[in-house]
Every structure is written in C-alpha cells, then in structure tokens.
Amino acid sequence: MEKCSEMKGTGKNLPNEEKIRELLKTALRQREFSYAPYSGFRVGAALLAEDGQIYTGCNIENAAYGPSNCAERTAIFKAVSEGTKDFRAICIAGGGKEGVTGICPPCGVCRQVMQEFCREDFLIILAAGGEEYELYTLGELMPMGFSL
Ligand code: THU
C-alpha cells in the first residue's frame, strides 16, 4: 500500500491521513443506504471536491438491471448536478453481507465518468476491510483514457 505522502505526480492539494479516514468512514456509512436487492453487494462512496465539500453516493439497483447505478456515479452526478465539477479524491467501500473484506475497484463505466471530470492525479481510495485501504490515481486505473 502506498502512503499518501509518497504518491508521485500529484498536486499540493492531496487529502491528508485525517481526511482519508473521514472519507473512509463516510463511504462505509453510505453502504447502509445502498439499494442492492439483486446483487446483495452494497457499495458506498465519498467524493471530495476541491472546495472541501464531500458528496456521498451508494449503488442503486433496478429489477431491469440495466438502469442500475454505481455508488461512484451517484456521488459524481449529485455533485455535478449541484454545480461542482472539480474533484480531488473519491473513497469507495463495497462488500456483501459479511461487510467490506476486500477492495472494490471502480467499474469501467465509472472510470470513464471520472475521466470526464477529473485529472490523472485524482486520488482513488479503496477501502480494503478494517482500517486498511489502498491508494491509486485515476491515471493508474485509466491509462490512455478517452477525452474530447
Ligand atoms: N458497484 C458499484 O456501485 N461500484 C463499483 O465500483 C462496482 C460495482 C455496484 C453495481 C451493482 O449494484 C453491484 O455493485 C454489483 O455489481
């Protein structure tokens, strides 16, 4: 696991350990609002905007499956719909009935949505169970991402 202070290629505006802990707590709490009767996989997200505001999200499933929305996109769309488009980090916590037992990396669709609004040094914090987490940048998870 890489330490926040050791991340390379990132700007000055990195969240510190205390902020990361706050985002982890918030994402874990958001799992309680997850609507996942079909998969049973509950995901929570906490999105940190450049202005310090935290936007939350959870996955919301649908009987027709296709209209389901991931926690990350719920948070990003909430923020954008309220006029915020500059982001520093997102924390994602996902797991089944047993809780968070491992990382939940964002799906390809969510990575493309992040690509639309976030720079390559956007920090992706993955809850790994207990106090553990892993840090990645969007550039690492979305190399050669498509933008216009
Ligand atoms: N899911 C998310 O919300 N975020 C991810 O990063 C991966 C998957 C949701 C979608 C679906 O409701 C459930 O997890 C199982 O795929």
GROMACS .gro file of C-alpha atoms in nm, residues 43-115:
model
   73
   43VAL     CA    1  -2.129  -0.001  -0.217
   44GLY     CA    2  -2.077   0.341  -0.062
   45ALA     CA    3  -1.876   0.632  -0.198
   46ALA     CA    4  -1.748   0.961  -0.059
   47LEU     CA    5  -1.632   1.216  -0.316
   48LEU     CA    6  -1.408   1.504  -0.205
   49ALA     CA    7  -1.446   1.822  -0.410
   50GLU     CA    8  -1.167   2.080  -0.447
   51ASP     CA    9  -1.362   2.319  -0.223
   52GLY     CA   10  -1.359   2.061   0.059
   53GLN     CA   11  -1.722   1.956   0.028
   54ILE     CA   12  -1.793   1.582   0.047
   55TYR     CA   13  -2.061   1.433  -0.180
   56THR     CA   14  -2.191   1.088  -0.099
   57GLY     CA   15  -2.331   0.805  -0.307
   58CYS     CA   16  -2.449   0.446  -0.294
   59ASN     CA   17  -2.534   0.187  -0.558
   60ILE     CA   18  -2.899   0.182  -0.663
   61GLU     CA   19  -3.015  -0.130  -0.847
   62ASN     CA   20  -3.322  -0.195  -1.060
   63ALA     CA   21  -3.532  -0.501  -1.147
   64ALA     CA   22  -3.443  -0.442  -1.512
   65TYR     CA   23  -3.071  -0.447  -1.412
   66GLY     CA   24  -2.961  -0.202  -1.688
   67PRO     CA   25  -3.083   0.113  -1.510
   68SER     CA   26  -2.873   0.030  -1.202
   69ASN     CA   27  -2.626   0.296  -1.092
   70CYS     CA   28  -2.294   0.255  -0.912
   71ALA     CA   29  -2.211   0.440  -0.590
   72GLU     CA   30  -1.934   0.642  -0.758
   73ARG     CA   31  -2.157   0.774  -1.034
   74THR     CA   32  -2.432   0.854  -0.785
   75ALA     CA   33  -2.185   1.076  -0.594
   76ILE     CA   34  -2.036   1.237  -0.906
   77PHE     CA   35  -2.375   1.308  -1.061
   78LYS     CA   36  -2.504   1.454  -0.735
   79ALA     CA   37  -2.207   1.692  -0.726
   80VAL     CA   38  -2.222   1.793  -1.092
   81SER     CA   39  -2.597   1.848  -1.069
   82GLU     CA   40  -2.529   2.092  -0.786
   83GLY     CA   41  -2.267   2.288  -0.980
   84THR     CA   42  -1.946   2.120  -0.857
   85LYS     CA   43  -1.711   1.974  -1.117
   86ASP     CA   44  -1.365   1.993  -0.957
   87PHE     CA   45  -1.266   1.690  -0.755
   88ARG     CA   46  -0.966   1.575  -0.553
   89ALA     CA   47  -1.048   1.224  -0.438
   90ILE     CA   48  -1.308   0.952  -0.405
   91CYS     CA   49  -1.332   0.675  -0.148
   92ILE     CA   50  -1.513   0.352  -0.237
   93ALA     CA   51  -1.627   0.082   0.006
   94GLY     CA   52  -1.801  -0.229  -0.124
   95GLY     CA   53  -1.890  -0.571   0.006
   96GLY     CA   54  -2.161  -0.825   0.072
   97LYS     CA   55  -2.344  -0.927   0.389
   98GLU     CA   56  -2.014  -1.001   0.561
   99GLY     CA   57  -1.908  -0.637   0.518
  100VAL     CA   58  -1.604  -0.496   0.343
  101THR     CA   59  -1.348  -0.776   0.316
  102GLY     CA   60  -1.152  -0.654   0.016
  103ILE     CA   61  -1.116  -0.365  -0.226
  104CYS     CA   62  -1.392  -0.269  -0.470
  105PRO     CA   63  -1.221  -0.109  -0.771
  106PRO     CA   64  -1.446   0.117  -0.981
  107CYS     CA   65  -1.608  -0.037  -1.288
  108GLY     CA   66  -1.512   0.074  -1.639
  109VAL     CA   67  -1.816   0.298  -1.679
  110CYS     CA   68  -1.737   0.483  -1.355
  111ARG     CA   69  -1.372   0.522  -1.460
  112GLN     CA   70  -1.489   0.684  -1.784
  113VAL     CA   71  -1.716   0.920  -1.588
  114MET     CA   72  -1.420   1.010  -1.362
  115GLN     CA   73  -1.214   1.070  -1.676
   0.00000   0.00000   0.00000
